[in-house]
Rosetta silent file (secondary structure, phi, psi, omega in degrees, C-alpha in Angstrom):
SEQUENCE: MENETVRTIQGRLEILTKGLVSEENSVQYYDSLIEKTPEDSEENIGKRRMFADLKQEEMKHVEKFKTLIQHWEGKLRELEG
SCORE:     score description
SCORE:     0.000 S_00000001
   1 L     0.000  109.682 -174.910   46.041 -136.777   13.060 S_00000001
   2 L   -92.200  107.763  175.526   46.088 -135.237    9.598 S_00000001
   3 L    53.303   37.731  176.221   43.138 -136.275    7.447 S_00000001
   4 L   -79.526  141.846  175.854   42.995 -139.812    8.790 S_00000001
   5 L  -125.157  173.153  176.533   39.957 -141.840    7.837 S_00000001
   6 H   -55.758  -42.646 -176.722   38.764 -145.290    8.776 S_00000001
   7 H   -71.531  -36.756  178.293   40.331 -146.617    5.577 S_00000001
   8 H   -67.380  -37.104  178.614   43.706 -144.884    6.021 S_00000001
   9 H   -69.941  -38.412  175.880   43.938 -146.265    9.528 S_00000001
  10 H   -60.794  -38.369  176.451   42.963 -149.718    8.309 S_00000001
  11 H   -63.119  -43.145  176.795   45.807 -149.442    5.795 S_00000001
  12 H   -59.387  -47.007 -177.487   48.214 -148.503    8.577 S_00000001
  13 H   -64.451  -35.189  177.830   47.025 -151.430   10.689 S_00000001
  14 H   -61.714  -45.924  179.880   47.435 -153.860    7.798 S_00000001
  15 H   -67.062  -42.616  179.599   51.081 -152.850    7.375 S_00000001
  16 H   -62.591  -39.027  179.202   51.733 -152.854   11.116 S_00000001
  17 H   -64.392  -42.981  177.506   50.256 -156.342   11.455 S_00000001
  18 H   -65.558  -39.753  177.758   52.488 -157.650    8.671 S_00000001
  19 H   -63.467  -39.848  178.265   55.478 -155.910   10.233 S_00000001
  20 H   -61.152  -45.220  178.392   54.713 -157.469   13.602 S_00000001
  21 H   -60.082  -42.962  179.694   54.665 -160.944   12.070 S_00000001
  22 H   -62.032  -44.658 -179.915   57.987 -160.244   10.377 S_00000001
  23 H   -65.974  -40.350  177.484   59.597 -159.052   13.616 S_00000001
  24 H   -64.124  -37.485  176.551   58.246 -162.060   15.541 S_00000001
  25 H   -64.449  -36.455  178.082   59.668 -164.326   12.839 S_00000001
  26 H   -64.450  -40.029  177.271   63.044 -162.625   13.271 S_00000001
  27 H   -59.753  -46.518  179.850   62.978 -163.362   17.008 S_00000001
  28 H   -63.933  -37.127  179.044   62.303 -167.029   16.232 S_00000001
  29 H   -61.344  -48.285  179.961   65.053 -167.035   13.605 S_00000001
  30 H   -66.342  -34.715  173.674   67.665 -165.808   16.077 S_00000001
  31 H   -58.093  -44.958 -178.207   66.419 -168.343   18.628 S_00000001
  32 H   -66.400  -36.057  178.012   66.992 -171.108   16.087 S_00000001
  33 H   -67.421  -37.942  176.944   70.489 -169.826   15.304 S_00000001
  34 H   -62.099  -46.173 -178.909   71.344 -169.779   19.004 S_00000001
  35 H   -63.088  -35.411 -175.599   70.087 -173.349   19.365 S_00000001
  36 H   -84.292  -11.308 -176.640   72.049 -174.551   16.318 S_00000001
  37 L  -100.213  112.328 -178.911   75.329 -172.918   17.293 S_00000001
  38 L   -70.373  158.999  177.077   77.335 -175.006   19.750 S_00000001
  39 L   -97.597   47.915 -172.977   79.393 -173.413   22.518 S_00000001
  40 L   -99.731    1.726  176.700   82.463 -175.376   21.480 S_00000001
  41 L  -155.002  161.879  178.250   84.755 -172.474   20.612 S_00000001
  42 H   -63.010  -37.299  178.522   85.278 -168.843   21.479 S_00000001
  43 H   -61.073  -45.722  179.257   84.163 -167.900   17.969 S_00000001
  44 H   -66.909  -35.430  175.914   80.878 -169.771   18.382 S_00000001
  45 H   -62.021  -42.085  176.254   80.361 -168.249   21.814 S_00000001
  46 H   -62.005  -41.145  177.518   80.763 -164.843   20.177 S_00000001
  47 H   -61.472  -47.327 -179.921   78.266 -165.813   17.485 S_00000001
  48 H   -59.357  -41.173  179.016   75.748 -166.971   20.075 S_00000001
  49 H   -63.994  -41.252  179.170   76.145 -163.708   21.970 S_00000001
  50 H   -65.919  -43.129  176.520   75.611 -161.695   18.792 S_00000001
  51 H   -58.614  -41.206  179.142   72.524 -163.720   17.894 S_00000001
  52 H   -65.028  -41.573  177.197   71.197 -163.076   21.411 S_00000001
  53 H   -61.729  -43.785  179.429   71.886 -159.344   21.069 S_00000001
  54 H   -65.992  -38.205  176.718   70.087 -159.257   17.723 S_00000001
  55 H   -60.812  -43.252  179.042   67.180 -161.213   19.174 S_00000001
  56 H   -61.083  -40.610  178.792   66.874 -158.635   21.975 S_00000001
  57 H   -63.792  -43.270  178.357   66.789 -155.851   19.392 S_00000001
  58 H   -63.476  -35.492  178.375   64.062 -157.628   17.435 S_00000001
  59 H   -64.780  -34.558  174.619   62.073 -158.067   20.649 S_00000001
  60 H   -63.824  -39.282  178.784   62.160 -154.279   21.104 S_00000001
  61 H   -64.705  -40.824  177.985   60.773 -153.947   17.584 S_00000001
  62 H   -57.774  -46.639 -179.709   57.983 -156.402   18.421 S_00000001
  63 H   -63.919  -38.733  178.126   56.997 -154.264   21.404 S_00000001
  64 H   -63.797  -44.230  178.496   57.093 -151.080   19.292 S_00000001
  65 H   -62.160  -41.736  178.992   54.838 -152.640   16.665 S_00000001
  66 H   -62.228  -40.573  178.544   52.402 -153.764   19.370 S_00000001
  67 H   -64.156  -44.316  178.972   52.330 -150.241   20.801 S_00000001
  68 H   -64.212  -39.782  178.146   51.700 -148.741   17.372 S_00000001
  69 H   -62.120  -45.467  178.527   48.924 -151.244   16.677 S_00000001
  70 H   -60.686  -42.269  178.995   47.230 -150.372   19.961 S_00000001
  71 H   -58.695  -51.189 -175.584   47.529 -146.663   19.172 S_00000001
  72 H   -73.755  -28.241  172.962   45.984 -146.966   15.735 S_00000001
  73 H   -65.237  -38.357  176.481   43.283 -149.369   16.896 S_00000001
  74 H   -63.462  -44.520  178.090   42.315 -146.708   19.432 S_00000001
  75 H   -62.624  -37.644  178.852   42.214 -144.027   16.718 S_00000001
  76 H   -64.359  -44.364  178.183   40.090 -146.348   14.575 S_00000001
  77 H   -61.250  -38.730  177.743   37.612 -146.846   17.420 S_00000001
  78 H   -59.730  -45.468 -179.042   37.418 -143.074   17.865 S_00000001
  79 H   -70.128  -35.641 -178.192   36.525 -142.570   14.214 S_00000001
  80 H   -77.155  -27.386 -172.434   34.066 -145.446   14.130 S_00000001
  81 L   -99.809    0.000    0.000   32.369 -144.531   17.411 S_00000001
């Protein structure tokens, strides 16, 4: 940790929290696209599959953001304690 302070870590956490919200919104967005796309043609089935694939990718991002938040919250506690 190079020259991290309570305030630099708080800045990191602020950005990570906003990023997490954005990624969670993306998951919901792909869910809504899946729901709105009927399975009435091969093209739409392909679209639904792609939306599902993209949703899975966004879910990985959500987990990464959560891991990073936990990491930096731990570092913050170390500096504060």
